[in-house]
Amino acid sequence: MKKYNYKYFWIFTIVISCILFCAFIFKIKIKQKFIKIGLCVQLSGPGAELGLGVRNGARLAVDKINANGGVAGKKIILLVKDDQGKPTIAKQKDLELIKQGVVAIIGHITSSVSIAAVPIANKHKTVLLSPTTSTPALKNKDDYFFRINTISEDEAKFLANFAFNHLKLNRIGIIWDKKNVYYSKYYAKSFTQAFNKLGGNVLFSIGYDKPNSINLSLEKITPQFKIKNILFICSDIDLLTFIKSKFRYISYILASGWPMTPTLTINKHLLENKNIFFASSTPPKKNQKEIMFEKSYKKTYGFSPVFSAVKGYDAVRLIVKALQINPNNLKKGLLKIKNFPGIQYKITFNKYGDIKTPTYIYQIKNGHFIHIKYDK
């Protein structure tokens, strides 16, 4: 009897082992059929419009690539997380994506969130590809951070040159968002240095936590300095809040490319008779690829894309190209990319994962962003 039980025990053990082994092999095969790409951007709360644009653009790229057979026969799965624009949440969500086995993470939107997330990417050797981060604090670093947006100091210098030489402004104040300090404060610093070098004078540079918290102090400062020109380094929502406050002393409003979204154009009644100028890396003339992209985007989502949608679309395509170049090392694959045909411009990463693009000046008129020809 004992012999009989012993014999069947081994048969049972062998059968179970075979089942587990087959299940393991099956799991590997299933795993090999997909390539997971993470996307972690702000999808909720004020200022989420850019993040939603990135997500929508990325989904369009994934759908198109999968419809054409995927990457070496493998379908792409886009795993999406909402970082809510908060550094602590971004780090948590990035770790979740890394544990899920993503080959890269597309994110984040703001510079301050990206700064917080980079150490996580470096520790786990996972590429973090930002569509819009532009802080100089991350330049010239050999890490796993890549971006497809130009560094903000170049844009700030160009805007300072435009303000001094074209608009003939020699005195200006600066208001910048403390919530995105690594972008806004660095932008203010670069603008100030360039403006002062030209012979201008930055009379004050004030950071704020909430727009309403600065209105009273600004009303006191403005008549004190008799300042008529202000550079706002903030989101679209915050810029509208400042404009609504109707400072009667302000003649010219300057802004970075950050708030250039439909949120401003649909509120054109608030912008009437105001001189508002923006600096942006978005090219003024749409090429055929961009026209086709906008058509596809509008057909899918029912409305026109914001500028970040193009960057989300290109981010997926860049990751796919890098995988084709070097499937075993995405970082090395990205660094080998030269003159990649992006939707708006060709993309070449330098050895630190940064790119360089021209800067353009826009003015908002009658609910449209109009390109102002200016060559310093």
Tab-separated table of C-alpha atoms in Angstrom:
chain	number	residue	atom	x	y	z
A	1	MET	CA	0.000	0.000	0.000
A	2	LYS	CA	2.799	2.374	0.872
A	3	LYS	CA	4.570	1.444	-2.383
A	4	TYR	CA	1.391	2.163	-4.320
A	5	ASN	CA	1.008	5.620	-2.720
A	6	TYR	CA	4.674	6.421	-3.270
A	7	LYS	CA	4.444	5.522	-6.962
A	8	TYR	CA	1.416	7.776	-7.543
A	9	PHE	CA	2.967	10.566	-5.550
A	10	TRP	CA	5.822	10.753	-8.082
A	11	ILE	CA	3.427	10.525	-11.017
A	12	PHE	CA	1.394	13.369	-9.540
A	13	THR	CA	4.546	15.421	-8.939
A	14	ILE	CA	5.765	14.949	-12.531
A	15	VAL	CA	2.365	15.871	-13.995
A	16	ILE	CA	2.115	19.046	-11.901
A	17	SER	CA	5.681	20.006	-12.837
A	18	CYS	CA	4.886	19.590	-16.529
A	19	ILE	CA	1.772	21.738	-16.190
A	20	LEU	CA	3.688	24.496	-14.400
A	21	PHE	CA	6.500	24.359	-16.939
A	22	CYS	CA	4.058	24.615	-19.851
A	23	ALA	CA	2.275	27.497	-18.145
A	24	PHE	CA	5.610	29.270	-17.686
A	25	ILE	CA	6.561	28.789	-21.346
A	26	PHE	CA	3.083	29.936	-22.420
A	27	LYS	CA	3.408	33.039	-20.244
A	28	ILE	CA	6.756	33.884	-21.830
A	29	LYS	CA	5.286	33.506	-25.305
A	30	ILE	CA	2.380	35.750	-24.394
A	31	LYS	CA	4.809	38.268	-22.937
A	32	GLN	CA	6.890	38.254	-26.103
A	33	LYS	CA	3.919	39.230	-28.243
A	34	PHE	CA	3.728	42.712	-26.735
A	35	ILE	CA	5.912	45.753	-26.141
A	36	LYS	CA	4.806	47.845	-23.189
A	37	ILE	CA	5.348	51.600	-23.309
A	38	GLY	CA	4.452	53.657	-20.244
A	39	LEU	CA	2.947	57.127	-20.364
A	40	CYS	CA	2.777	59.228	-17.213
A	41	VAL	CA	1.551	62.815	-17.540
A	42	GLN	CA	-0.913	65.163	-15.886
A	43	LEU	CA	-4.429	64.108	-16.934
A	44	SER	CA	-6.499	65.793	-14.229
A	45	GLY	CA	-6.712	69.154	-12.491
A	46	PRO	CA	-5.872	72.647	-13.768
A	47	GLY	CA	-3.282	72.598	-16.528
A	48	ALA	CA	-4.097	69.044	-17.666
A	49	GLU	CA	-4.783	70.094	-21.249
A	50	LEU	CA	-1.190	69.504	-22.352
A	51	GLY	CA	-1.069	66.062	-20.726
A	52	LEU	CA	-4.309	65.001	-22.377
A	53	GLY	CA	-2.867	66.142	-25.697
A	54	VAL	CA	0.250	63.995	-25.180
A	55	ARG	CA	-1.851	60.951	-24.294
A	56	ASN	CA	-4.152	61.374	-27.290
A	57	GLY	CA	-1.243	61.871	-29.686
A	58	ALA	CA	0.559	58.815	-28.280
A	59	ARG	CA	-2.562	56.669	-28.693
A	60	LEU	CA	-2.849	57.696	-32.334
A	61	ALA	CA	0.757	56.617	-32.946
A	62	VAL	CA	0.244	53.273	-31.168
A	63	ASP	CA	-2.920	52.530	-33.146
A	64	LYS	CA	-1.194	53.309	-36.446
A	65	ILE	CA	1.914	51.231	-35.637
A	66	ASN	CA	-0.177	48.274	-34.463
A	67	ALA	CA	-2.366	48.482	-37.577
A	68	ASN	CA	0.808	48.158	-39.653
A	69	GLY	CA	1.994	45.035	-37.835
A	70	GLY	CA	3.579	46.484	-34.720
A	71	VAL	CA	7.320	46.241	-34.059
A	72	ALA	CA	8.884	43.079	-35.467
A	73	GLY	CA	5.477	41.446	-35.238
A	74	LYS	CA	4.870	42.556	-31.653
A	75	LYS	CA	1.944	44.785	-30.758
A	76	ILE	CA	2.451	47.866	-28.579
A	77	ILE	CA	0.505	48.302	-25.363
A	78	LEU	CA	0.334	51.842	-23.977
A	79	LEU	CA	0.029	51.847	-20.175
A	80	VAL	CA	-1.283	55.234	-19.044
A	81	LYS	CA	-0.932	56.865	-15.613
A	82	ASP	CA	-2.021	60.262	-14.265
A	83	ASP	CA	0.736	62.014	-12.294
A	84	GLN	CA	-1.685	64.887	-11.452
A	85	GLY	CA	1.201	67.315	-11.968
A	86	LYS	CA	2.618	66.307	-8.560
A	87	PRO	CA	6.223	65.071	-8.117
A	88	THR	CA	5.436	62.550	-5.352
A	89	ILE	CA	2.632	60.943	-7.349
A	90	ALA	CA	4.771	60.938	-10.507
A	91	LYS	CA	7.509	58.928	-8.766
A	92	GLN	CA	4.962	56.441	-7.452
A	93	LYS	CA	3.323	55.993	-10.875
A	94	ASP	CA	6.677	55.624	-12.638
A	95	LEU	CA	7.647	52.822	-10.270
A	96	GLU	CA	4.337	51.084	-10.999
A	97	LEU	CA	5.032	51.271	-14.729
A	98	ILE	CA	8.584	49.964	-14.311
A	99	LYS	CA	7.261	47.004	-12.317
A	100	GLN	CA	4.821	46.331	-15.148
A	101	GLY	CA	7.757	45.897	-17.493
A	102	VAL	CA	7.626	48.975	-19.719
A	103	VAL	CA	10.543	49.560	-22.100
A	104	ALA	CA	10.289	53.333	-21.558
A	105	ILE	CA	8.109	56.004	-19.969
A	106	ILE	CA	6.772	59.000	-21.890
A	107	GLY	CA	6.642	61.798	-19.323
A	108	HIS	CA	6.466	64.213	-17.693
A	109	ILE	CA	4.870	67.520	-18.703
A	110	THR	CA	6.383	70.048	-16.296
A	111	SER	CA	10.061	70.464	-15.488
A	112	SER	CA	9.597	70.190	-11.726
A	113	VAL	CA	7.865	66.824	-12.040
A	114	SER	CA	10.539	65.534	-14.433
A	115	ILE	CA	13.309	66.637	-12.053
A	116	ALA	CA	11.734	64.519	-9.316
A	117	ALA	CA	11.257	61.500	-11.585
A	118	VAL	CA	14.709	61.314	-13.204
A	119	PRO	CA	16.428	59.559	-10.234
A	120	ILE	CA	13.820	56.759	-10.462
A	121	ALA	CA	14.503	56.357	-14.198
A	122	ASN	CA	18.263	56.312	-13.629
A	123	LYS	CA	18.086	53.791	-10.793
A	124	HIS	CA	16.055	51.342	-12.881
A	125	LYS	CA	17.823	52.180	-16.175
A	126	THR	CA	14.505	53.049	-17.798
A	127	VAL	CA	14.318	55.774	-20.437
A	128	LEU	CA	12.181	58.754	-19.439
A	129	LEU	CA	11.223	60.638	-22.613
A	130	SER	CA	9.590	63.995	-21.913
A	131	PRO	CA	7.462	65.668	-24.591
A	132	THR	CA	7.592	69.174	-23.069
A	133	THR	CA	10.159	69.491	-20.246
A	134	SER	CA	12.648	72.261	-21.047
A	135	THR	CA	14.507	73.174	-17.839
A	136	PRO	CA	18.266	73.826	-18.188
A	137	ALA	CA	18.713	71.994	-14.867
A	138	LEU	CA	18.636	68.683	-16.764
A	139	LYS	CA	20.962	69.561	-19.629
A	140	ASN	CA	24.434	68.079	-20.176
A	141	LYS	CA	23.762	65.022	-18.000
A	142	ASP	CA	24.576	61.462	-19.031
A	143	ASP	CA	21.421	59.820	-17.702
A	144	TYR	CA	18.203	58.132	-18.876
A	145	PHE	CA	16.343	61.387	-19.435
A	146	PHE	CA	15.537	62.426	-23.013
A	147	ARG	CA	13.323	65.234	-24.292
A	148	ILE	CA	11.818	66.413	-27.556
A	149	ASN	CA	11.463	70.027	-26.486
A	150	THR	CA	14.184	72.635	-26.765
A	151	ILE	CA	15.885	73.943	-23.606
A	152	SER	CA	13.998	76.963	-22.236
A	153	GLU	CA	16.992	79.281	-21.830
A	154	ASP	CA	17.264	79.627	-25.628
A	155	GLU	CA	13.602	80.582	-25.878
A	156	ALA	CA	13.895	83.054	-22.981
A	157	LYS	CA	16.893	84.784	-24.561
A	158	PHE	CA	15.084	85.073	-27.897
A	159	LEU	CA	12.023	86.596	-26.184
A	160	ALA	CA	14.233	89.106	-24.335
A	161	ASN	CA	15.813	90.131	-27.617
A	162	PHE	CA	12.386	90.550	-29.226
A	163	ALA	CA	11.093	92.617	-26.294
A	164	PHE	CA	14.068	94.984	-26.274
A	165	ASN	CA	14.842	95.348	-29.986
A	166	HIS	CA	11.430	94.905	-31.636
A	167	LEU	CA	8.928	96.100	-29.034
A	168	LYS	CA	11.409	98.699	-27.743
A	169	LEU	CA	10.730	97.806	-24.112
A	170	ASN	CA	13.430	98.752	-21.614
A	171	ARG	CA	11.650	98.125	-18.297
A	172	ILE	CA	9.764	94.973	-17.388
A	173	GLY	CA	8.576	92.911	-14.437
A	174	ILE	CA	8.400	89.118	-14.231
A	175	ILE	CA	5.781	86.892	-12.568
A	176	TRP	CA	6.569	83.173	-12.416
A	177	ASP	CA	4.911	80.006	-11.128
A	178	LYS	CA	6.514	78.465	-8.027
A	179	LYS	CA	4.712	75.163	-8.644
A	180	ASN	CA	6.916	74.592	-11.681
A	181	VAL	CA	9.987	76.286	-10.262
A	182	TYR	CA	12.559	74.366	-12.306
A	183	TYR	CA	11.001	75.738	-15.461
A	184	SER	CA	9.665	79.138	-14.533
A	185	LYS	CA	12.454	80.390	-12.263
A	186	TYR	CA	15.142	79.262	-14.711
A	187	TYR	CA	13.231	80.923	-17.560
A	188	ALA	CA	13.005	84.155	-15.567
A	189	LYS	CA	16.730	84.010	-14.829
A	190	SER	CA	17.683	83.473	-18.489
A	191	PHE	CA	15.360	86.264	-19.639
A	192	THR	CA	16.712	88.658	-17.003
A	193	GLN	CA	20.347	88.034	-17.909
A	194	ALA	CA	19.679	88.529	-21.632
A	195	PHE	CA	17.434	91.587	-21.131
A	196	ASN	CA	19.899	93.309	-18.793
A	197	LYS	CA	22.791	92.556	-21.141
A	198	LEU	CA	20.934	94.338	-23.934
A	199	GLY	CA	20.518	97.411	-21.733
A	200	GLY	CA	17.061	96.732	-20.327
A	201	ASN	CA	16.031	96.651	-16.686
A	202	VAL	CA	14.043	93.890	-14.962
A	203	LEU	CA	12.430	95.768	-12.089
A	204	PHE	CA	11.097	92.769	-10.166
A	205	SER	CA	10.812	88.997	-10.404
A	206	ILE	CA	8.117	87.474	-8.207
A	207	GLY	CA	7.132	83.834	-7.743
A	208	TYR	CA	3.605	82.829	-6.748
A	209	ASP	CA	1.856	79.738	-5.389
A	210	LYS	CA	-1.630	80.768	-6.503
A	211	PRO	CA	-2.466	83.606	-8.932
A	212	ASN	CA	-4.825	85.337	-6.505
A	213	SER	CA	-2.103	85.483	-3.865
A	214	ILE	CA	-0.056	87.859	-5.984
A	215	ASN	CA	-2.720	90.201	-7.289
A	216	LEU	CA	-2.684	92.575	-4.324
A	217	SER	CA	1.093	92.826	-4.141
A	218	LEU	CA	1.303	93.306	-7.895
A	219	GLU	CA	-1.217	96.136	-7.770
A	220	LYS	CA	1.049	97.837	-5.243
A	221	ILE	CA	4.262	97.145	-7.150
A	222	THR	CA	2.992	98.262	-10.565
A	223	PRO	CA	2.263	101.915	-9.732
A	224	GLN	CA	5.359	102.065	-7.538
A	225	PHE	CA	7.647	101.269	-10.480
A	226	LYS	CA	5.238	102.655	-13.068
A	227	ILE	CA	5.761	99.377	-14.852
A	228	LYS	CA	3.750	98.846	-18.028
A	229	ASN	CA	5.165	95.538	-19.204
A	230	ILE	CA	5.103	92.104	-17.551
A	231	LEU	CA	6.435	88.689	-18.512
A	232	PHE	CA	4.196	85.901	-17.195
A	233	ILE	CA	5.796	82.457	-16.942
A	234	CYS	CA	2.774	80.338	-16.125
A	235	SER	CA	0.064	77.997	-17.407
A	236	ASP	CA	-2.884	79.012	-19.591
A	237	ILE	CA	-5.313	78.984	-16.647
A	238	ASP	CA	-3.074	81.185	-14.510
A	239	LEU	CA	-2.438	83.620	-17.346
A	240	LEU	CA	-6.180	84.067	-17.813
A	241	THR	CA	-6.542	84.694	-14.087
A	242	PHE	CA	-3.945	87.461	-14.266
A	243	ILE	CA	-5.538	88.968	-17.361
A	244	LYS	CA	-8.984	88.947	-15.705
A	245	SER	CA	-7.584	91.022	-12.849
A	246	LYS	CA	-7.384	93.935	-15.322
A	247	PHE	CA	-4.247	95.743	-14.204
A	248	ARG	CA	-4.804	99.109	-15.837
A	249	TYR	CA	-1.095	99.950	-15.933
A	250	ILE	CA	-0.025	97.005	-18.111
A	251	SER	CA	0.589	97.770	-21.789
A	252	TYR	CA	2.484	94.679	-22.953
A	253	ILE	CA	2.147	91.088	-21.765
A	254	LEU	CA	4.874	88.602	-22.661
A	255	ALA	CA	4.674	84.854	-22.102
A	256	SER	CA	6.536	81.640	-22.777
A	257	GLY	CA	5.060	78.976	-25.049
A	258	TRP	CA	3.609	77.079	-22.071
A	259	PRO	CA	0.145	78.751	-22.073
A	260	MET	CA	-0.360	78.600	-25.866
A	261	THR	CA	-3.478	76.411	-25.828
A	262	PRO	CA	-7.128	76.652	-26.957
A	263	THR	CA	-7.962	77.691	-23.392
A	264	LEU	CA	-6.744	81.154	-24.380
A	265	THR	CA	-8.308	81.268	-27.824
A	266	ILE	CA	-11.781	80.303	-26.603
A	267	ASN	CA	-11.548	83.140	-24.074
A	268	LYS	CA	-10.708	85.722	-26.719
A	269	HIS	CA	-13.212	88.210	-25.272
A	270	LEU	CA	-10.857	88.602	-22.291
A	271	LEU	CA	-7.893	89.304	-24.551
A	272	GLU	CA	-9.345	92.059	-26.723
A	273	ASN	CA	-7.230	95.218	-27.073
A	274	LYS	CA	-4.302	93.584	-25.256
A	275	ASN	CA	-0.771	93.264	-26.604
A	276	ILE	CA	0.142	89.672	-25.747
A	277	PHE	CA	3.232	88.017	-27.239
A	278	PHE	CA	4.520	84.460	-26.844
A	279	ALA	CA	7.803	82.682	-27.592
A	280	SER	CA	7.459	79.086	-28.775
A	281	SER	CA	9.300	76.331	-30.657
A	282	THR	CA	6.135	75.500	-32.627
A	283	PRO	CA	6.824	76.254	-36.330
A	284	PRO	CA	4.446	78.822	-37.876
A	285	LYS	CA	3.948	77.004	-41.160
A	286	LYS	CA	2.214	73.622	-41.103
A	287	ASN	CA	3.747	71.015	-43.370
A	288	GLN	CA	1.788	68.213	-45.023
A	289	LYS	CA	2.558	65.746	-42.216
A	290	GLU	CA	1.161	68.118	-39.590
A	291	ILE	CA	-1.959	68.784	-41.658
A	292	MET	CA	-2.572	65.027	-41.995
A	293	PHE	CA	-1.922	64.515	-38.285
A	294	GLU	CA	-4.430	67.222	-37.324
A	295	LYS	CA	-6.995	65.724	-39.672
A	296	SER	CA	-6.555	62.253	-38.159
A	297	TYR	CA	-6.604	63.664	-34.615
A	298	LYS	CA	-9.801	65.619	-35.213
A	299	LYS	CA	-11.473	62.612	-36.818
A	300	THR	CA	-10.596	60.463	-33.792
A	301	TYR	CA	-11.278	62.898	-30.954
A	302	GLY	CA	-13.661	65.438	-32.466
A	303	PHE	CA	-11.515	68.519	-31.801
A	304	SER	CA	-8.201	70.046	-32.880
A	305	PRO	CA	-4.951	69.062	-31.105
A	306	VAL	CA	-2.906	71.235	-28.763
A	307	PHE	CA	0.822	71.518	-29.509
A	308	SER	CA	1.710	68.735	-27.053
A	309	ALA	CA	-0.285	66.145	-29.038
A	310	VAL	CA	2.315	66.187	-31.811
A	311	LYS	CA	5.041	65.572	-29.245
A	312	GLY	CA	3.162	62.608	-27.770
A	313	TYR	CA	2.809	61.151	-31.258
A	314	ASP	CA	6.503	61.627	-32.019
A	315	ALA	CA	7.545	60.225	-28.637
A	316	VAL	CA	6.025	56.813	-29.436
A	317	ARG	CA	7.559	56.807	-32.906
A	318	LEU	CA	10.991	57.669	-31.514
A	319	ILE	CA	10.844	54.796	-29.022
A	320	VAL	CA	9.865	52.401	-31.809
A	321	LYS	CA	12.718	53.650	-34.008
A	322	ALA	CA	15.196	53.214	-31.142
A	323	LEU	CA	13.972	49.654	-30.564
A	324	GLN	CA	14.546	48.888	-34.230
A	325	ILE	CA	18.083	50.287	-34.011
A	326	ASN	CA	18.981	48.540	-30.757
A	327	PRO	CA	16.287	46.248	-29.297
A	328	ASN	CA	18.484	45.405	-26.297
A	329	ASN	CA	19.437	48.947	-25.255
A	330	LEU	CA	16.853	51.673	-25.822
A	331	LYS	CA	19.116	54.454	-24.558
A	332	LYS	CA	21.823	53.621	-27.094
A	333	GLY	CA	19.179	53.315	-29.793
A	334	LEU	CA	17.819	56.812	-29.096
A	335	LEU	CA	21.305	58.336	-29.090
A	336	LYS	CA	21.919	56.952	-32.581
A	337	ILE	CA	18.842	58.656	-34.025
A	338	LYS	CA	19.757	61.418	-36.476
A	339	ASN	CA	17.374	63.683	-38.407
A	340	PHE	CA	14.316	61.677	-37.384
A	341	PRO	CA	11.328	62.921	-39.431
A	342	GLY	CA	9.143	64.320	-36.656
A	343	ILE	CA	5.768	65.815	-37.464
A	344	GLN	CA	6.979	69.426	-37.157
A	345	TYR	CA	10.771	69.199	-37.403
A	346	LYS	CA	13.655	66.766	-37.681
A	347	ILE	CA	14.873	65.383	-34.367
A	348	THR	CA	18.482	64.617	-33.460
A	349	PHE	CA	19.505	63.891	-29.888
A	350	ASN	CA	22.886	65.096	-28.672
A	351	LYS	CA	24.938	62.827	-26.404
A	352	TYR	CA	22.893	64.002	-23.401
A	353	GLY	CA	19.456	63.342	-24.911
A	354	ASP	CA	18.649	66.999	-25.671
A	355	ILE	CA	17.524	68.577	-28.947
A	356	LYS	CA	17.728	72.090	-30.377
A	357	THR	CA	14.982	73.832	-32.337
A	358	PRO	CA	14.351	77.420	-33.511
A	359	THR	CA	12.174	79.840	-31.506
A	360	TYR	CA	9.232	81.767	-32.990
A	361	ILE	CA	7.214	84.745	-31.752
A	362	TYR	CA	3.420	84.777	-31.768
A	363	GLN	CA	0.787	87.366	-30.953
A	364	ILE	CA	-2.781	86.452	-30.077
A	365	LYS	CA	-5.360	88.302	-32.162
A	366	ASN	CA	-9.078	87.624	-32.574
A	367	GLY	CA	-8.729	84.223	-30.964
A	368	HIS	CA	-5.763	83.112	-33.110
A	369	PHE	CA	-2.034	82.806	-32.549
A	370	ILE	CA	-0.462	84.896	-35.306
A	371	HIS	CA	3.204	84.447	-36.181
A	372	ILE	CA	5.266	87.640	-35.936
A	373	LYS	CA	8.235	87.607	-38.281
A	374	TYR	CA	11.337	88.408	-36.279
A	375	ASP	CA	14.940	87.458	-36.857
A	376	LYS	CA	17.379	88.724	-34.255
